[in-house]
Amino acid sequence: MGRRKALGLFSRSGAAVLIWRIVLVAVLVCGIGLLPWLTRTDPALTVLKARSAERDPTPDVLAAIRDELGLDAGPLRLLGQWLGGLLHGDAGRSWISGAEVLPSVLQALGASLSLMAAALAVAGVTAGVLCARTLLLGSGGRLAGRRPGGSGAALLAALPEFLIASVLATVVGVQLGWLPALGWYGPQWMLLPALSLGLPAGAVLGRMLDDLLPGAFAEPWALAAAARGLPGRSIARQALRRCVPGLLPNLGLFVVGLTGGAVAVEQIFDIPGLGRATLQAAVAQDLPVLQAGTLALLLLAATTAGLARLAARLLIGPALRDGALHSLHRPSPPGRRVQPLLYGAALLAVIALGLPRDPLALDTTARLQPPSATHPFGTDALGRDVLARIAHGALDTLTLAVAISAAALLTGVLLGCLPRFSGPLVDTVNAVPPVLAALLVTAVTGSGSATPALAVAAVAWAPLAAHTSALLQQERATTHLLATRGLGARPPHLLRYELLPAVLPPVTRHALLRLPGTALALAALGFLGLGAQPPSPEWGLLLAENQPYAERAPWAVLAPAAVLALLGALAVTAADGVRWPRRHRRTRPARERRPDIGPPGHDPLPERKASEPAQRHVGATPQPRQEAATVRESSP
């Protein structure tokens, strides 16, 4: 009966999650179908501009377009017709080209999936290189007291994909001629864009994995395996098997993000991918293409999330079911104290030196000047001082990025504690390309200076919620939590003293690692016309404005990129010091201690230090410690 009841509860919860996912998909698709009317723009005028910018928008021309597309029937009628055709395998025809939507979307999806697979391979190699030191030391039992790495990961994670793509296309593709820089005709054309996408993604995943590995190497199975003299490769392989399930949800998010969010890279390398097609459809308000592309990304997100959960069950499923895991939350050495101060001092020095300068002063006689005593970071294409623009753009960019990161951290942790509710929501939000998210936010709130912040904040919490859910799932299946629950600990005590100390520090470090990307996403949306406009000195605008001159004046691009990398190094090294504050205990009588543990009328056990091997009875004679005769091999 108990097993049958459990199966019934599981089936009902699974049905509820499926219904919630369907509701989210329906809301998103309907919101896209109503996008022109929500933004209060004339879809006929937008379609005319996309078809022919030179043609005059006369009333007769606009009326002919409305009649051709059936716009006079209203948005609900158009949406119903599109959904009805979709049930029969017909996604409609493009409002711009008139071609069938489904074949073009499938072709673009195939190109994006190929690029995504190559980028994931690059990301895996990058993450392996960043974790190699920890794996080598941990498999040899020499990891105690070692601080985690991070500066290299911060450098790669802080560099935007379009900047890496521009440098690779210019240097490797054009100047050196080693690989083709434009087009999509075979495996050779895939290498440079895969490097552009895979290096930042691998840096984030590698840093997260490097954060979990020390806890895995400190578990009893690893110590027992080392005592028996098992090869270090076997121990390292099992440590990876122990830590990878905690990263699988974020890996799934990267899969979808690399497929639909690689807009800039696809534009630079002229790749006919789904992200580029979705961007063009969103700008032109080509609703059939936009709806079909978004629906393909949603299906990919749901499939990836299911595969990630299946892989996690295959790796550590029995341990999760039986509560046989050990916590990866281990006391770690103190974080770096000198490096964050050095990085922070360098960043403050750049800002202090540039603030007295005028970021808007034009000097056409000093265009694209190299660094000198007068202009330490050189000048841009209009003769403006790059140092001044970086310093003045730092205040707004950094303040807004920190505020959004804090809000995303809070939202991600809260929703991560509700995995059945947040899981489908995370998949749906992650499937929305950034530009489309900005357009939807603009449709709801209107355009303005706050639009980029709202758009980035609407999607920035998703990776943190997925990370929180994965860590909580494993922490709830640990032996010490089951033992604490068996002693009568109530949920508030478990949450405050067991779960949050294990989850908040790594998730906070993850949020800090994404801080430079948040700052860049804000300015990138502003450059697309959804926020601050030139001549605003935001950092993303500096990179985008100076990108066409990267070959003639590389300093104009490298200077803001170096400041972004400096911000990333500061965030990562400062994150090493993120620790849960220790609980300060005071001496109390035995009957007054730990009132939140134990059933009513039962004397709770006296508190003991975590280092004591077992609870001793008052007056008992201390016994010598018994050493184990044999060490039995175990696996995570």
XYZ file of C-alpha atoms in Angstrom:
636
model
C 0.000 0.000 0.000
C 2.791 2.425 0.875
C 4.542 1.811 -2.433
C 1.298 2.209 -4.366
C 0.579 5.470 -2.549
C 4.065 6.771 -3.338
C 3.621 5.917 -7.022
C 0.305 7.735 -7.035
C 1.836 10.855 -5.506
C 4.716 10.729 -7.988
C 2.384 10.398 -10.963
C 0.218 13.298 -9.756
C 3.261 15.523 -9.207
C 4.623 14.587 -12.636
C 1.300 15.464 -14.246
C 1.253 18.798 -12.420
C 4.771 19.623 -13.666
C 3.767 18.700 -17.232
C 0.669 20.909 -17.071
C 2.750 23.792 -15.684
C 5.261 23.396 -18.509
C 2.484 23.406 -21.134
C 0.970 26.555 -19.594
C 4.331 28.351 -19.726
C 4.914 27.380 -23.357
C 1.407 28.513 -24.306
C 1.855 31.868 -22.528
C 5.197 32.505 -24.234
C 3.995 31.541 -27.711
C 0.831 33.635 -27.325
C 2.894 36.570 -26.051
C 5.069 36.380 -29.163
C 1.984 36.208 -31.366
C 0.670 39.396 -29.769
C 4.057 41.166 -29.819
C 3.276 43.812 -32.506
C 0.011 44.730 -30.836
C 1.567 44.772 -27.347
C 4.276 47.168 -28.537
C 1.592 49.283 -30.235
C 3.374 49.230 -33.588
C 1.883 48.691 -37.007
C 2.980 45.213 -38.196
C 2.272 46.176 -41.801
C 4.729 49.070 -41.572
C 7.403 46.868 -39.972
C 6.982 44.198 -42.645
C 7.199 46.841 -45.387
C 10.469 48.194 -43.996
C 11.883 44.665 -43.789
C 10.871 43.892 -47.366
C 11.956 47.157 -48.960
C 13.323 50.091 -46.994
C 13.095 52.414 -50.035
C 9.392 51.948 -50.664
C 7.120 54.683 -49.343
C 4.579 53.539 -46.725
C 1.513 54.896 -48.479
C -1.947 53.927 -47.180
C -2.599 51.802 -50.269
C 0.647 49.864 -49.810
C -0.017 49.264 -46.106
C -3.588 48.198 -46.841
C -2.341 45.702 -49.435
C 0.066 44.188 -46.880
C -2.679 43.951 -44.263
C -4.938 42.208 -46.732
C -2.161 39.839 -47.832
C -1.272 38.802 -44.276
C -4.818 38.914 -42.896
C -3.881 41.455 -40.226
C -7.366 42.958 -40.189
C -8.699 39.723 -38.677
C -6.929 40.554 -35.423
C -4.103 38.924 -33.456
C -6.201 36.207 -31.846
C -7.506 35.001 -35.201
C -3.959 34.927 -36.627
C -2.679 33.041 -33.599
C -5.481 30.496 -33.835
C -4.807 29.920 -37.535
C -1.084 29.411 -36.870
C -1.736 26.938 -34.055
C -4.266 25.056 -36.177
C -1.794 24.708 -39.014
C 0.935 23.650 -36.593
C -1.138 20.649 -35.534
C -0.980 19.473 -39.170
C 2.755 20.097 -39.528
C 2.403 23.503 -41.178
C 4.126 26.435 -39.432
C 2.918 28.944 -41.989
C 4.831 31.150 -44.375
C 7.268 33.935 -43.661
C 5.766 37.407 -43.754
C 8.983 38.742 -45.301
C 10.102 36.171 -47.879
C 6.900 34.179 -48.349
C 8.793 30.879 -48.001
C 7.562 28.004 -45.851
C 8.696 28.441 -42.255
C 9.222 24.855 -41.106
C 11.968 23.826 -43.593
C 13.951 27.018 -42.984
C 13.664 26.714 -39.203
C 14.759 23.066 -39.282
C 17.725 23.968 -41.489
C 18.747 26.777 -39.139
C 18.287 24.473 -36.145
C 20.586 21.890 -37.733
C 23.339 24.477 -38.216
C 22.951 25.713 -34.635
C 23.004 22.180 -33.207
C 26.206 21.394 -35.109
C 27.800 24.579 -33.819
C 26.552 23.829 -30.306
C 28.075 20.323 -30.340
C 31.459 21.703 -31.420
C 31.250 24.488 -28.811
C 30.435 21.959 -26.079
C 33.505 19.948 -27.057
C 35.640 23.085 -26.721
C 33.929 23.880 -23.405
C 34.671 20.382 -22.097
C 38.364 20.670 -22.989
C 38.534 24.144 -21.428
C 36.854 22.974 -18.221
C 39.226 19.987 -18.075
C 42.270 22.228 -18.389
C 41.023 24.531 -15.632
C 40.323 21.571 -13.301
C 43.498 19.615 -14.146
C 45.460 20.960 -11.184
C 42.723 20.107 -8.685
C 42.247 16.622 -10.178
C 45.990 15.943 -10.085
C 46.439 17.099 -6.501
C 43.224 15.501 -5.265
C 43.928 12.092 -6.805
C 47.332 12.130 -5.105
C 45.993 13.199 -1.712
C 47.826 16.547 -1.839
C 44.822 18.862 -1.983
C 44.627 19.762 1.717
C 45.157 23.480 2.290
C 45.242 24.299 -1.413
C 43.216 27.241 -2.623
C 41.125 26.834 -5.782
C 42.204 28.427 -9.010
C 40.158 31.063 -10.715
C 42.099 33.856 -12.422
C 42.286 32.025 -15.740
C 38.607 31.132 -15.577
C 37.735 34.721 -14.741
C 39.695 35.993 -17.737
C 37.898 33.683 -20.161
C 34.458 34.099 -18.598
C 34.726 37.900 -18.700
C 35.529 38.050 -22.412
C 32.362 38.386 -24.523
C 31.757 35.887 -27.301
C 31.552 38.534 -30.007
C 34.925 39.974 -28.960
C 36.604 36.557 -29.126
C 34.879 35.951 -32.459
C 36.079 39.288 -33.851
C 39.675 38.679 -32.783
C 39.732 35.122 -34.144
C 38.095 36.132 -37.419
C 40.463 39.065 -37.894
C 43.732 37.481 -36.778
C 43.358 33.764 -37.525
C 40.948 34.011 -40.447
C 42.039 37.167 -42.293
C 45.592 38.076 -41.341
C 47.052 34.584 -40.925
C 44.639 32.792 -43.226
C 44.803 29.545 -41.269
C 41.045 28.950 -41.143
C 38.058 30.358 -43.060
C 36.428 33.306 -41.329
C 33.075 33.537 -43.147
C 30.471 31.034 -44.249
C 29.170 27.633 -43.262
C 30.343 24.983 -45.704
C 32.059 22.273 -43.671
C 33.965 21.339 -40.483
C 36.745 23.883 -41.146
C 34.218 26.732 -40.951
C 33.083 25.428 -37.556
C 36.337 25.755 -35.581
C 36.569 29.509 -35.035
C 32.926 30.042 -33.977
C 33.121 26.953 -31.746
C 36.157 28.448 -30.004
C 34.351 31.766 -29.597
C 31.376 30.116 -27.884
C 33.127 27.282 -26.071
C 35.892 29.169 -24.265
C 33.644 31.384 -22.058
C 31.184 28.542 -21.412
C 34.019 26.173 -20.477
C 35.464 28.783 -18.123
C 32.190 29.044 -16.172
C 31.651 25.263 -16.041
C 35.295 24.621 -15.146
C 35.191 27.101 -12.285
C 31.996 25.560 -10.908
C 33.453 22.053 -11.178
C 36.695 23.147 -9.541
C 34.615 24.473 -6.659
C 33.016 21.043 -6.026
C 35.995 18.743 -6.502
C 37.725 19.363 -3.119
C 34.595 18.196 -1.303
C 34.500 15.000 -3.395
C 38.141 14.180 -2.686
C 37.490 14.633 1.057
C 34.689 12.040 1.138
C 35.313 8.686 2.894
C 35.252 6.660 -0.326
C 38.102 8.764 -1.756
C 40.172 8.444 1.403
C 39.555 4.694 1.497
C 40.496 4.313 -2.167
C 43.723 6.259 -1.617
C 44.537 4.124 1.461
C 44.173 0.961 -0.605
C 46.542 2.318 -3.226
C 44.067 2.563 -6.097
C 45.357 4.459 -9.168
C 44.917 8.199 -9.108
C 43.107 8.079 -12.457
C 40.387 5.905 -10.952
C 39.941 8.217 -7.975
C 39.803 11.280 -10.228
C 37.258 9.586 -12.498
C 34.993 8.756 -9.551
C 35.367 12.307 -8.202
C 34.171 13.645 -11.541
C 31.276 11.203 -11.448
C 30.386 12.531 -8.004
C 30.490 16.222 -8.998
C 29.118 16.250 -12.548
C 25.437 15.685 -11.525
C 25.511 19.017 -9.714
C 26.505 20.723 -12.982
C 24.173 18.920 -15.365
C 21.289 21.424 -15.043
C 23.611 24.306 -15.915
C 25.119 22.262 -18.728
C 21.621 21.878 -20.132
C 21.155 25.637 -19.925
C 24.383 26.135 -21.851
C 23.157 23.748 -24.551
C 20.054 25.847 -25.164
C 21.912 29.123 -24.761
C 24.578 28.130 -27.267
C 21.871 27.113 -29.747
C 19.576 30.137 -29.654
C 21.723 32.787 -27.974
C 24.745 32.696 -30.289
C 23.410 35.632 -32.286
C 26.531 37.804 -32.371
C 28.848 34.921 -33.268
C 26.534 33.745 -36.046
C 26.422 37.257 -37.459
C 30.198 37.736 -37.377
C 30.921 34.412 -39.092
C 27.836 34.581 -41.357
C 26.339 31.341 -40.010
C 22.688 30.629 -40.951
C 21.783 29.484 -37.440
C 18.608 29.605 -35.395
C 19.773 32.465 -33.176
C 20.425 34.716 -36.148
C 17.130 33.744 -37.791
C 15.246 34.441 -34.559
C 16.911 37.832 -34.174
C 16.043 38.858 -37.733
C 12.466 37.669 -37.259
C 12.160 39.570 -33.972
C 13.437 42.807 -35.463
C 11.218 42.473 -38.556
C 8.294 41.104 -36.483
C 8.034 38.101 -38.785
C 5.739 36.281 -36.378
C 5.519 32.830 -38.042
C 9.316 32.475 -38.121
C 9.688 33.916 -34.616
C 7.035 31.616 -33.156
C 8.421 28.509 -34.846
C 12.001 29.301 -33.810
C 11.010 29.940 -30.201
C 8.937 26.754 -30.114
C 11.954 24.777 -31.395
C 14.097 26.243 -28.610
C 11.438 25.375 -26.027
C 11.305 21.766 -27.219
C 15.106 21.623 -27.120
C 15.081 23.021 -23.575
C 12.556 20.424 -22.384
C 14.490 17.592 -24.056
C 17.802 18.770 -22.605
C 16.341 19.098 -19.114
C 14.937 15.559 -19.298
C 18.261 14.152 -20.481
C 20.091 16.000 -17.685
C 17.790 14.512 -15.051
C 18.177 11.042 -16.586
C 21.970 11.354 -16.604
C 21.967 12.465 -12.951
C 19.887 9.430 -11.988
C 22.227 7.106 -13.858
C 25.285 8.578 -12.144
C 24.120 8.847 -8.520
C 20.480 7.784 -8.601
C 20.667 4.973 -6.021
C 22.573 7.198 -3.591
C 19.962 9.938 -3.992
C 17.157 7.456 -3.377
C 18.758 5.854 -0.315
C 20.217 9.026 1.216
C 23.743 7.629 1.069
C 25.640 10.696 -0.142
C 28.203 12.704 1.766
C 28.098 16.469 1.664
C 30.397 18.239 -0.785
C 30.341 21.191 1.606
C 33.683 20.966 3.365
C 35.704 23.472 5.371
C 38.035 25.129 2.903
C 41.173 27.188 3.362
C 40.794 30.940 3.693
C 40.298 32.788 0.444
C 42.877 34.992 -1.174
C 43.403 38.289 0.584
C 46.085 39.976 -1.504
C 44.835 39.277 -5.036
C 41.359 40.832 -4.620
C 42.976 43.915 -3.149
C 45.397 44.164 -6.072
C 42.661 43.706 -8.676
C 40.383 46.155 -6.886
C 43.161 48.722 -6.594
C 43.944 48.399 -10.302
C 40.269 48.844 -11.225
C 39.921 51.871 -8.950
C 43.098 53.346 -10.394
C 41.713 53.098 -13.933
C 38.475 54.779 -12.861
C 40.263 57.499 -10.875
C 42.596 58.352 -13.748
C 39.780 58.548 -16.281
C 37.116 60.454 -14.353
C 38.793 63.888 -14.684
C 38.834 63.466 -18.485
C 35.958 64.339 -20.799
C 34.427 61.173 -22.334
C 32.527 63.108 -25.025
C 35.272 65.438 -26.277
C 35.818 64.930 -30.028
C 39.148 65.410 -31.769
C 39.013 64.362 -35.413
C 42.746 65.024 -35.782
C 43.507 62.306 -33.185
C 41.390 59.451 -34.534
C 42.540 55.913 -33.620
C 45.726 57.140 -31.940
C 47.794 54.460 -30.147
C 48.359 54.655 -26.364
C 50.549 57.558 -25.322
C 51.191 59.842 -22.377
C 48.304 62.055 -23.461
C 45.907 59.150 -24.060
C 47.070 56.141 -21.974
C 44.481 53.815 -23.592
C 44.507 55.493 -27.002
C 41.568 57.060 -28.837
C 38.571 55.689 -30.737
C 37.297 56.331 -34.250
C 36.008 59.808 -33.287
C 39.126 60.847 -31.403
C 37.581 60.388 -27.960
C 39.772 59.304 -25.071
C 39.210 55.575 -24.393
C 40.360 55.826 -20.766
C 37.821 58.573 -20.077
C 34.991 56.576 -21.636
C 35.899 53.440 -19.674
C 36.037 55.332 -16.375
C 32.769 57.218 -16.845
C 30.991 54.089 -18.057
C 32.179 52.075 -15.054
C 29.942 53.781 -12.491
C 26.581 53.128 -14.136
C 27.560 49.753 -15.571
C 29.021 48.322 -12.366
C 26.310 49.668 -10.076
C 23.510 48.278 -12.212
C 25.316 44.962 -12.768
C 25.872 44.448 -9.032
C 22.238 45.253 -8.259
C 20.974 42.852 -10.929
C 23.363 40.116 -9.784
C 22.155 40.489 -6.190
C 18.511 40.335 -7.286
C 19.246 37.324 -9.505
C 20.997 35.559 -6.619
C 18.069 36.122 -4.262
C 15.500 35.064 -6.866
C 17.545 32.056 -7.950
C 17.969 30.739 -4.405
C 14.300 31.224 -3.526
C 13.008 29.579 -6.698
C 15.702 26.895 -6.537
C 14.161 25.743 -3.259
C 10.971 24.963 -5.230
C 12.270 22.704 -8.013
C 8.897 21.449 -9.240
C 7.759 25.025 -9.798
C 11.023 26.545 -10.983
C 12.284 23.674 -13.185
C 9.892 24.238 -16.118
C 10.145 27.990 -15.567
C 13.945 27.861 -15.830
C 13.749 25.853 -19.072
C 11.235 28.281 -20.573
C 13.139 31.428 -19.600
C 16.449 30.025 -20.824
C 14.950 29.195 -24.224
C 14.107 32.853 -24.881
C 16.900 34.648 -26.795
C 18.110 37.811 -25.024
C 16.869 40.139 -27.745
C 13.408 38.576 -27.677
C 13.332 38.899 -23.882
C 14.153 42.588 -24.228
C 11.384 43.055 -26.799
C 8.856 41.333 -24.538
C 9.919 43.461 -21.574
C 9.635 46.564 -23.743
C 6.135 45.503 -24.780
C 5.056 45.153 -21.157
C 6.845 48.080 -19.490
C 7.643 50.373 -22.407
C 11.023 51.537 -23.659
C 13.350 53.493 -21.418
C 16.609 53.421 -19.521
C 15.330 50.645 -17.238
C 14.454 48.278 -20.105
C 17.898 46.584 -20.366
C 18.031 46.090 -16.585
C 14.577 44.493 -16.502
C 15.358 42.286 -19.505
C 18.643 41.012 -18.057
C 17.147 40.556 -14.589
C 14.286 38.548 -16.111
C 16.689 35.838 -17.312
C 19.781 36.171 -15.075
C 18.313 34.139 -12.206
C 17.760 30.943 -14.227
C 21.312 29.444 -13.988
C 21.449 30.214 -10.262
C 18.079 28.553 -9.648
C 19.198 25.445 -11.549
C 22.434 25.336 -9.546
C 20.557 25.738 -6.258
C 18.083 22.953 -7.108
C 20.879 20.529 -8.046
C 22.855 21.193 -4.855
C 19.766 20.970 -2.652
C 18.768 17.664 -4.203
C 22.133 16.156 -3.343
C 22.357 17.776 0.094
C 18.952 16.397 1.097
C 20.252 12.889 0.321
C 23.304 13.109 2.616
C 23.787 10.796 5.571
C 24.360 13.576 8.094
C 21.079 15.248 7.136
C 19.188 11.982 7.576
C 20.851 11.520 10.960
C 19.958 15.059 12.029
C 16.374 14.521 10.877
C 16.287 11.248 12.796
C 17.231 13.106 15.977
C 14.080 15.159 15.574
C 15.397 18.249 13.806
C 12.631 20.338 12.328
C 12.659 21.896 8.837
C 13.645 25.422 10.006
C 16.697 24.004 11.771
C 17.658 21.870 8.751
C 17.306 24.821 6.411
C 19.298 27.242 8.560
C 22.090 25.036 9.846
C 22.414 22.290 7.213
C 21.064 23.204 3.780
C 21.819 26.913 3.436
C 25.444 26.629 4.639
C 26.016 23.979 1.966
C 24.243 25.750 -0.897
C 24.650 29.507 -0.524
C 28.477 29.795 -0.746
C 28.881 27.942 -4.089
C 25.822 29.629 -5.606
C 27.127 33.037 -4.501
C 30.485 32.289 -6.092
C 28.614 31.296 -9.253
C 26.738 34.622 -9.227
C 29.994 36.551 -8.852
C 31.502 34.619 -11.745
C 28.651 35.827 -13.962
C 28.968 39.463 -12.863
C 31.085 40.609 -15.862
C 28.681 38.905 -18.277
C 25.773 40.724 -16.651
C 27.534 44.063 -17.099
C 28.195 43.268 -20.739
C 24.639 42.085 -21.445
C 23.246 45.380 -20.154
C 25.283 47.499 -22.516
C 24.800 45.120 -25.446
C 21.030 45.542 -25.217
C 21.510 49.293 -25.066
C 23.490 49.154 -28.283
C 20.595 47.295 -29.965
C 18.337 50.260 -29.298
C 16.604 48.967 -26.176
C 18.230 51.237 -23.603
C 21.113 53.682 -23.445
C 22.186 55.068 -26.803
C 25.473 56.458 -28.131
C 27.393 58.480 -27.082
C 26.835 56.770 -23.724
C 30.180 55.364 -22.484
C 28.843 51.979 -21.351
C 31.382 49.180 -21.651
C 29.427 47.028 -24.036
C 28.898 50.005 -26.321
C 32.640 50.652 -26.303
C 33.319 47.099 -27.455
C 30.605 47.144 -30.105
C 31.533 50.595 -31.448
C 35.239 49.822 -31.709
C 34.868 46.278 -33.033
C 35.064 47.317 -36.743
C 38.436 48.933 -36.036
C 39.953 45.971 -34.193
C 42.466 45.349 -36.980
C 43.632 48.963 -37.333
C 43.382 49.988 -33.664
C 43.335 46.901 -31.427
C 43.819 49.019 -28.292
C 40.331 50.470 -28.685
C 38.900 46.983 -28.170
C 41.521 45.431 -25.912
C 41.350 48.221 -23.321
C 37.661 47.746 -22.370
C 38.107 43.976 -22.694
C 41.041 44.104 -20.263
C 38.961 46.097 -17.772
C 36.173 43.520 -18.067
C 38.706 40.735 -17.459
C 39.999 42.685 -14.450
C 36.457 42.866 -13.103
C 36.079 39.114 -13.617
C 39.333 38.364 -11.808
C 38.244 40.601 -8.934
C 34.860 38.883 -8.695
C 36.302 35.351 -8.752
C 39.131 35.933 -6.283
C 36.775 37.777 -3.946
C 34.320 34.888 -4.261
C 36.928 32.531 -2.808
C 36.339 34.246 0.509
C 32.579 33.629 0.488
C 31.905 31.444 3.515
C 28.896 30.744 5.672
C 29.387 32.427 9.056
C 30.085 29.991 11.833
C 27.507 29.490 14.472
C 28.592 30.963 17.810
C 27.484 28.757 20.656
C 27.175 29.603 24.291
C 27.204 27.314 27.260
C 23.773 26.416 28.569
C 22.354 23.648 30.704
C 21.695 20.438 28.853
C 17.907 20.768 29.048
C 18.033 24.294 27.575
C 20.152 23.459 24.545
C 18.815 23.024 21.016
C 15.134 23.557 21.774
C 14.291 23.012 18.112
C 15.492 19.380 18.137
C 13.694 16.460 19.654
C 10.064 15.658 20.275
C 8.199 17.327 23.118
C 9.056 15.859 26.516
C 12.305 14.359 25.296
C 15.667 15.523 26.598
C 17.757 16.553 23.596
C 21.274 15.235 23.309
C 23.968 17.536 24.658
C 25.851 19.441 22.028
C 29.285 18.289 21.080
C 31.965 19.623 18.848
C 32.035 18.486 15.250
C 35.558 17.111 15.727
C 34.558 14.625 18.448
C 34.084 11.115 17.044
C 31.079 10.173 19.188
C 28.908 11.333 22.074
C 30.248 10.168 25.448
C 28.027 9.570 28.452
C 28.669 11.605 31.548
C 31.016 9.728 33.863
C 32.019 7.146 31.272
C 35.624 6.049 31.100
C 37.324 7.184 27.933
C 38.066 4.283 25.632
C 41.036 4.081 23.272
C 40.222 4.685 19.619
C 39.754 1.476 17.663
C 41.425 1.408 14.270
C 39.673 -0.384 11.451
C 41.239 -3.694 10.557
C 40.437 -3.367 6.912
C 39.420 -0.567 4.586
C 36.612 -1.444 2.271
C 36.365 0.195 -1.129
C 33.288 2.296 -1.773
C 32.080 4.486 -4.580
C 30.048 7.688 -4.597
